[in-house]
């Protein structure tokens, strides 16, 4: 951590087609080895697939999926008196959104399927409906935070 001043918060840029910052955040998390055009292509094809399957606005499906997966609390490891405790801590909305995107992409990468377009679109649709592996990860985190509520005073 810097001893000088606090770092300025960077605002995410919006993507070229939908002019949406959330889409750009997802693209930057899909990104591997600097291949941003491939990441854009994956997400835009997944969005087109969502639009064909659900016949709804795909950005609202994306927004709803991220909102459903976003956690309120998380557990952090704290070392107190020689032993490590999993301490539940509340998180801000921006950090929750980052965790939600990370969990959605991790769940879609683990899914069985043809390619990333199909896996991502199906995971987003499942999360918007309220089921899927990313939703299960959120519920598991909330359950762990509830189980370790006794250690909240170590915060």
Short mmCIF file of N, CA, C and O in Angstrom, two decimals, residues 25-111:
data_model
loop_
_atom_site.label_atom_id
_atom_site.label_comp_id
_atom_site.label_asym_id
_atom_site.label_seq_id
_atom_site.Cartn_x
_atom_site.Cartn_y
_atom_site.Cartn_z
N UNK A 25 -16.44 -3.97 -18.87
CA UNK A 25 -15.86 -4.66 -17.72
C UNK A 25 -15.83 -6.16 -17.95
O UNK A 25 -14.85 -6.84 -17.63
N UNK A 26 -16.91 -6.71 -18.52
CA UNK A 26 -16.96 -8.14 -18.80
C UNK A 26 -15.93 -8.51 -19.86
O UNK A 26 -15.23 -9.52 -19.73
N UNK A 27 -15.79 -7.68 -20.89
CA UNK A 27 -14.81 -7.95 -21.95
C UNK A 27 -13.40 -7.97 -21.37
O UNK A 27 -12.60 -8.85 -21.70
N UNK A 28 -13.11 -7.03 -20.48
CA UNK A 28 -11.76 -6.99 -19.90
C UNK A 28 -11.48 -8.20 -19.02
O UNK A 28 -10.32 -8.55 -18.80
N UNK A 29 -12.51 -8.84 -18.48
CA UNK A 29 -12.30 -10.05 -17.69
C UNK A 29 -12.22 -11.30 -18.57
O UNK A 29 -11.61 -12.28 -18.19
N UNK A 30 -12.87 -11.26 -19.74
CA UNK A 30 -12.77 -12.39 -20.68
C UNK A 30 -11.37 -12.44 -21.27
O UNK A 30 -10.83 -13.51 -21.55
N UNK A 31 -10.77 -11.26 -21.43
CA UNK A 31 -9.49 -11.06 -22.09
C UNK A 31 -8.42 -12.03 -21.60
O UNK A 31 -8.22 -12.18 -20.40
N UNK A 32 -7.76 -12.68 -22.55
CA UNK A 32 -6.62 -13.54 -22.23
C UNK A 32 -5.52 -13.26 -23.23
O UNK A 32 -5.77 -13.17 -24.43
N UNK A 33 -4.31 -13.11 -22.73
CA UNK A 33 -3.12 -12.87 -23.57
C UNK A 33 -3.25 -11.65 -24.45
O UNK A 33 -2.73 -11.61 -25.55
N UNK A 34 -3.98 -10.64 -24.00
CA UNK A 34 -4.08 -9.39 -24.72
C UNK A 34 -4.96 -9.43 -25.95
O UNK A 34 -4.94 -8.49 -26.74
N UNK A 35 -5.76 -10.48 -26.14
CA UNK A 35 -6.58 -10.61 -27.35
C UNK A 35 -7.95 -9.99 -27.11
O UNK A 35 -8.94 -10.68 -26.90
N UNK A 36 -7.99 -8.67 -27.16
CA UNK A 36 -9.23 -7.95 -26.83
C UNK A 36 -10.28 -8.10 -27.93
O UNK A 36 -11.46 -8.20 -27.64
N UNK A 37 -9.85 -8.13 -29.18
CA UNK A 37 -10.83 -8.26 -30.26
C UNK A 37 -11.53 -9.62 -30.18
O UNK A 37 -12.73 -9.72 -30.44
N UNK A 38 -10.80 -10.65 -29.79
CA UNK A 38 -11.42 -11.97 -29.60
C UNK A 38 -12.40 -11.94 -28.43
O UNK A 38 -13.48 -12.52 -28.50
N UNK A 39 -12.04 -11.23 -27.35
CA UNK A 39 -12.93 -11.12 -26.20
C UNK A 39 -14.22 -10.39 -26.58
O UNK A 39 -15.31 -10.79 -26.19
N UNK A 40 -14.10 -9.30 -27.37
CA UNK A 40 -15.28 -8.59 -27.85
C UNK A 40 -16.14 -9.51 -28.71
O UNK A 40 -17.37 -9.53 -28.58
N UNK A 41 -15.49 -10.28 -29.59
CA UNK A 41 -16.24 -11.17 -30.48
C UNK A 41 -17.01 -12.23 -29.67
O UNK A 41 -18.17 -12.51 -29.97
N UNK A 42 -16.37 -12.79 -28.64
CA UNK A 42 -17.03 -13.79 -27.80
C UNK A 42 -18.26 -13.19 -27.12
O UNK A 42 -19.35 -13.77 -27.16
N UNK A 43 -18.09 -12.02 -26.52
CA UNK A 43 -19.20 -11.43 -25.78
C UNK A 43 -20.33 -10.98 -26.71
O UNK A 43 -21.50 -11.20 -26.41
N UNK A 44 -20.00 -10.38 -27.83
CA UNK A 44 -21.05 -9.91 -28.74
C UNK A 44 -21.82 -11.09 -29.33
O UNK A 44 -23.04 -11.01 -29.50
N UNK A 45 -21.14 -12.18 -29.63
CA UNK A 45 -21.85 -13.36 -30.13
C UNK A 45 -22.70 -14.00 -29.04
O UNK A 45 -23.79 -14.50 -29.31
N UNK A 46 -22.22 -13.96 -27.79
CA UNK A 46 -23.02 -14.47 -26.68
C UNK A 46 -24.27 -13.61 -26.48
O UNK A 46 -25.36 -14.12 -26.24
N UNK A 47 -24.11 -12.29 -26.62
CA UNK A 47 -25.24 -11.37 -26.47
C UNK A 47 -26.26 -11.61 -27.59
O UNK A 47 -27.47 -11.62 -27.36
N UNK A 48 -25.76 -11.84 -28.81
CA UNK A 48 -26.67 -12.13 -29.93
C UNK A 48 -27.41 -13.44 -29.70
O UNK A 48 -28.62 -13.56 -29.98
N UNK A 49 -26.71 -14.43 -29.14
CA UNK A 49 -27.33 -15.72 -28.83
C UNK A 49 -28.41 -15.55 -27.76
O UNK A 49 -29.47 -16.16 -27.84
N UNK A 50 -28.14 -14.73 -26.76
CA UNK A 50 -29.14 -14.47 -25.71
C UNK A 50 -30.38 -13.81 -26.31
O UNK A 50 -31.51 -14.16 -25.96
N UNK A 51 -30.16 -12.87 -27.22
CA UNK A 51 -31.29 -12.17 -27.84
C UNK A 51 -32.14 -13.14 -28.66
O UNK A 51 -33.37 -13.05 -28.65
N UNK A 52 -31.51 -14.07 -29.36
CA UNK A 52 -32.26 -15.04 -30.15
C UNK A 52 -33.02 -16.01 -29.27
O UNK A 52 -34.15 -16.38 -29.57
N UNK A 53 -32.41 -16.43 -28.16
CA UNK A 53 -33.05 -17.43 -27.30
C UNK A 53 -34.18 -16.84 -26.45
O UNK A 53 -35.24 -17.43 -26.33
N UNK A 54 -33.92 -15.68 -25.82
CA UNK A 54 -34.89 -15.14 -24.86
C UNK A 54 -35.84 -14.12 -25.48
O UNK A 54 -36.90 -13.87 -24.93
N UNK A 55 -35.45 -13.52 -26.61
CA UNK A 55 -36.23 -12.46 -27.26
C UNK A 55 -36.47 -11.27 -26.33
O UNK A 55 -37.49 -10.61 -26.40
N UNK A 56 -35.54 -11.05 -25.41
CA UNK A 56 -35.55 -9.89 -24.53
C UNK A 56 -34.34 -9.03 -24.87
O UNK A 56 -33.50 -9.42 -25.67
N UNK A 57 -34.25 -7.88 -24.21
CA UNK A 57 -33.07 -7.04 -24.37
C UNK A 57 -31.89 -7.76 -23.73
O UNK A 57 -31.90 -8.03 -22.52
N UNK A 58 -30.84 -8.08 -24.49
CA UNK A 58 -29.74 -8.86 -23.92
C UNK A 58 -28.96 -8.10 -22.85
O UNK A 58 -28.41 -8.71 -21.94
N UNK A 59 -28.91 -6.76 -22.94
CA UNK A 59 -28.21 -6.00 -21.91
C UNK A 59 -28.95 -6.07 -20.58
O UNK A 59 -28.33 -6.09 -19.52
N UNK A 60 -30.28 -6.11 -20.62
CA UNK A 60 -31.02 -6.25 -19.37
C UNK A 60 -30.82 -7.64 -18.77
O UNK A 60 -30.77 -7.79 -17.55
N UNK A 61 -30.68 -8.65 -19.63
CA UNK A 61 -30.38 -10.01 -19.13
C UNK A 61 -29.01 -10.03 -18.48
O UNK A 61 -28.83 -10.60 -17.39
N UNK A 62 -28.02 -9.37 -19.12
CA UNK A 62 -26.67 -9.29 -18.55
C UNK A 62 -26.69 -8.57 -17.21
O UNK A 62 -26.10 -9.02 -16.24
N UNK A 63 -27.40 -7.42 -17.18
CA UNK A 63 -27.48 -6.63 -15.95
C UNK A 63 -28.16 -7.42 -14.83
O UNK A 63 -27.71 -7.41 -13.68
N UNK A 64 -29.24 -8.13 -15.18
CA UNK A 64 -29.96 -8.91 -14.17
C UNK A 64 -29.12 -10.07 -13.67
O UNK A 64 -29.12 -10.38 -12.48
N UNK A 65 -28.36 -10.71 -14.57
CA UNK A 65 -27.50 -11.83 -14.16
C UNK A 65 -26.44 -11.34 -13.19
O UNK A 65 -26.19 -11.96 -12.15
N UNK A 66 -25.81 -10.21 -13.49
CA UNK A 66 -24.76 -9.69 -12.61
C UNK A 66 -25.36 -9.24 -11.28
O UNK A 66 -24.78 -9.46 -10.22
N UNK A 67 -26.55 -8.65 -11.32
CA UNK A 67 -27.20 -8.22 -10.07
C UNK A 67 -27.55 -9.41 -9.19
O UNK A 67 -27.42 -9.35 -7.97
N UNK A 68 -27.98 -10.52 -9.82
CA UNK A 68 -28.34 -11.71 -9.03
C UNK A 68 -27.12 -12.40 -8.43
O UNK A 68 -27.20 -13.01 -7.37
N UNK A 69 -25.98 -12.31 -9.12
CA UNK A 69 -24.77 -13.00 -8.65
C UNK A 69 -23.98 -12.15 -7.66
O UNK A 69 -23.20 -12.67 -6.88
N UNK A 70 -24.20 -10.83 -7.64
CA UNK A 70 -23.41 -9.93 -6.79
C UNK A 70 -23.63 -10.25 -5.31
O UNK A 70 -24.76 -10.23 -4.84
N UNK A 71 -22.55 -10.54 -4.57
CA UNK A 71 -22.70 -10.86 -3.14
C UNK A 71 -22.74 -9.60 -2.28
O UNK A 71 -22.25 -8.55 -2.68
N UNK A 72 -23.35 -9.72 -1.11
CA UNK A 72 -23.38 -8.62 -0.14
C UNK A 72 -22.21 -8.72 0.82
O UNK A 72 -21.68 -7.70 1.26
N UNK A 73 -21.84 -9.94 1.19
CA UNK A 73 -20.74 -10.15 2.13
C UNK A 73 -19.77 -11.17 1.53
O UNK A 73 -20.14 -11.95 0.66
N UNK A 74 -18.56 -11.12 2.02
CA UNK A 74 -17.56 -12.11 1.63
C UNK A 74 -16.76 -12.47 2.87
O UNK A 74 -16.86 -11.79 3.89
N UNK A 75 -16.01 -13.54 2.79
CA UNK A 75 -15.19 -13.94 3.93
C UNK A 75 -13.73 -13.72 3.58
O UNK A 75 -13.29 -14.01 2.48
N UNK A 76 -13.00 -13.15 4.52
CA UNK A 76 -11.58 -12.92 4.34
C UNK A 76 -10.84 -13.64 5.45
O UNK A 76 -11.33 -13.74 6.57
N UNK A 77 -9.65 -14.11 5.15
CA UNK A 77 -8.84 -14.81 6.14
C UNK A 77 -8.13 -13.78 7.02
O UNK A 77 -7.47 -12.88 6.52
N UNK A 78 -8.30 -13.91 8.32
CA UNK A 78 -7.61 -13.03 9.28
C UNK A 78 -6.83 -13.91 10.24
O UNK A 78 -7.35 -14.89 10.77
N UNK A 79 -5.58 -13.54 10.45
CA UNK A 79 -4.73 -14.31 11.37
C UNK A 79 -4.76 -13.64 12.73
O UNK A 79 -4.30 -12.50 12.89
N UNK A 80 -5.31 -14.33 13.70
CA UNK A 80 -5.44 -13.79 15.05
C UNK A 80 -4.89 -14.82 16.03
O UNK A 80 -5.41 -15.94 16.10
N UNK A 81 -3.87 -14.44 16.76
CA UNK A 81 -3.35 -15.31 17.82
C UNK A 81 -2.85 -16.65 17.34
O UNK A 81 -3.09 -17.66 18.00
N UNK A 82 -2.21 -16.70 16.21
CA UNK A 82 -1.63 -17.95 15.74
C UNK A 82 -2.56 -18.81 14.92
O UNK A 82 -2.13 -19.80 14.34
N UNK A 83 -3.85 -18.50 14.87
CA UNK A 83 -4.77 -19.29 14.04
C UNK A 83 -5.49 -18.38 13.05
O UNK A 83 -5.66 -17.19 13.29
N UNK A 84 -5.90 -18.96 11.96
CA UNK A 84 -6.53 -18.20 10.89
C UNK A 84 -8.04 -18.38 10.96
O UNK A 84 -8.53 -19.50 11.06
N UNK A 85 -8.77 -17.28 10.92
CA UNK A 85 -10.23 -17.30 10.94
C UNK A 85 -10.76 -16.74 9.63
O UNK A 85 -10.18 -15.82 9.07
N UNK A 86 -11.88 -17.28 9.17
CA UNK A 86 -12.57 -16.73 8.01
C UNK A 86 -13.57 -15.71 8.52
O UNK A 86 -14.61 -16.07 9.05
N UNK A 87 -13.24 -14.43 8.39
CA UNK A 87 -14.04 -13.36 8.97
C UNK A 87 -14.98 -12.79 7.90
O UNK A 87 -14.52 -12.38 6.83
N UNK A 88 -16.30 -12.74 8.16
CA UNK A 88 -17.21 -12.15 7.18
C UNK A 88 -17.08 -10.63 7.15
O UNK A 88 -17.05 -9.99 8.20
N UNK A 89 -16.96 -10.06 5.96
CA UNK A 89 -16.88 -8.61 5.81
C UNK A 89 -17.84 -8.18 4.72
O UNK A 89 -18.00 -8.87 3.70
N UNK A 90 -18.48 -7.03 4.93
CA UNK A 90 -19.35 -6.48 3.90
C UNK A 90 -18.50 -5.85 2.81
O UNK A 90 -17.43 -5.31 3.08
N UNK A 91 -18.99 -5.91 1.60
CA UNK A 91 -18.22 -5.36 0.49
C UNK A 91 -19.05 -4.29 -0.23
O UNK A 91 -20.28 -4.32 -0.21
N UNK A 92 -18.32 -3.36 -0.87
CA UNK A 92 -18.99 -2.30 -1.62
C UNK A 92 -19.54 -2.84 -2.93
O UNK A 92 -19.17 -3.93 -3.38
N UNK A 93 -20.40 -2.06 -3.55
CA UNK A 93 -21.07 -2.53 -4.76
C UNK A 93 -20.10 -2.76 -5.91
O UNK A 93 -20.27 -3.70 -6.70
N UNK A 94 -19.07 -1.91 -6.02
CA UNK A 94 -18.13 -2.09 -7.13
C UNK A 94 -17.34 -3.39 -6.98
O UNK A 94 -17.17 -4.13 -7.95
N UNK A 95 -16.90 -3.68 -5.77
CA UNK A 95 -16.17 -4.93 -5.53
C UNK A 95 -17.09 -6.13 -5.72
O UNK A 95 -16.68 -7.16 -6.23
N UNK A 96 -18.35 -5.98 -5.31
CA UNK A 96 -19.31 -7.06 -5.51
C UNK A 96 -19.55 -7.33 -6.99
O UNK A 96 -19.67 -8.48 -7.42
N UNK A 97 -19.59 -6.26 -7.79
CA UNK A 97 -19.78 -6.41 -9.23
C UNK A 97 -18.59 -7.13 -9.85
O UNK A 97 -18.75 -7.99 -10.72
N UNK A 98 -17.39 -6.78 -9.40
CA UNK A 98 -16.18 -7.43 -9.91
C UNK A 98 -16.19 -8.92 -9.57
O UNK A 98 -15.88 -9.77 -10.42
N UNK A 99 -16.57 -9.25 -8.34
CA UNK A 99 -16.67 -10.66 -7.94
C UNK A 99 -17.72 -11.39 -8.77
O UNK A 99 -17.51 -12.54 -9.19
N UNK A 100 -18.86 -10.74 -9.02
CA UNK A 100 -19.93 -11.36 -9.80
C UNK A 100 -19.47 -11.67 -11.21
O UNK A 100 -19.72 -12.77 -11.72
N UNK A 101 -18.76 -10.73 -11.84
CA UNK A 101 -18.26 -10.96 -13.20
C UNK A 101 -17.24 -12.10 -13.20
O UNK A 101 -17.26 -12.98 -14.06
N UNK A 102 -16.37 -12.11 -12.19
CA UNK A 102 -15.36 -13.17 -12.10
C UNK A 102 -16.02 -14.54 -11.93
O UNK A 102 -15.63 -15.53 -12.57
N UNK A 103 -17.04 -14.61 -11.07
CA UNK A 103 -17.73 -15.89 -10.85
C UNK A 103 -18.50 -16.34 -12.08
O UNK A 103 -18.53 -17.53 -12.41
N UNK A 104 -19.15 -15.40 -12.78
CA UNK A 104 -19.89 -15.75 -13.99
C UNK A 104 -18.96 -16.32 -15.05
O UNK A 104 -19.26 -17.33 -15.68
N UNK A 105 -17.82 -15.67 -15.26
CA UNK A 105 -16.90 -16.14 -16.28
C UNK A 105 -16.23 -17.45 -15.88
O UNK A 105 -16.02 -18.32 -16.72
N UNK A 106 -15.92 -17.60 -14.58
CA UNK A 106 -15.35 -18.87 -14.13
C UNK A 106 -16.32 -20.02 -14.29
O UNK A 106 -15.94 -21.12 -14.72
N UNK A 107 -17.59 -19.77 -13.97
CA UNK A 107 -18.61 -20.82 -14.12
C UNK A 107 -18.84 -21.15 -15.59
O UNK A 107 -19.03 -22.32 -15.94
N UNK A 108 -18.80 -20.13 -16.45
CA UNK A 108 -19.02 -20.41 -17.87
C UNK A 108 -17.82 -21.14 -18.48
O UNK A 108 -17.99 -21.96 -19.39
N UNK A 109 -16.61 -20.86 -18.00
CA UNK A 109 -15.44 -21.59 -18.51
C UNK A 109 -15.47 -23.06 -18.10
O UNK A 109 -15.00 -23.92 -18.84
N UNK A 110 -16.02 -23.35 -16.92
CA UNK A 110 -16.06 -24.74 -16.45
C UNK A 110 -17.20 -25.53 -17.07
O UNK A 110 -17.22 -26.76 -17.00
N UNK A 111 -18.18 -24.83 -17.67
CA UNK A 111 -19.32 -25.50 -18.28
C UNK A 111 -18.90 -26.38 -19.44
O UNK A 111 -17.94 -26.08 -20.15
#
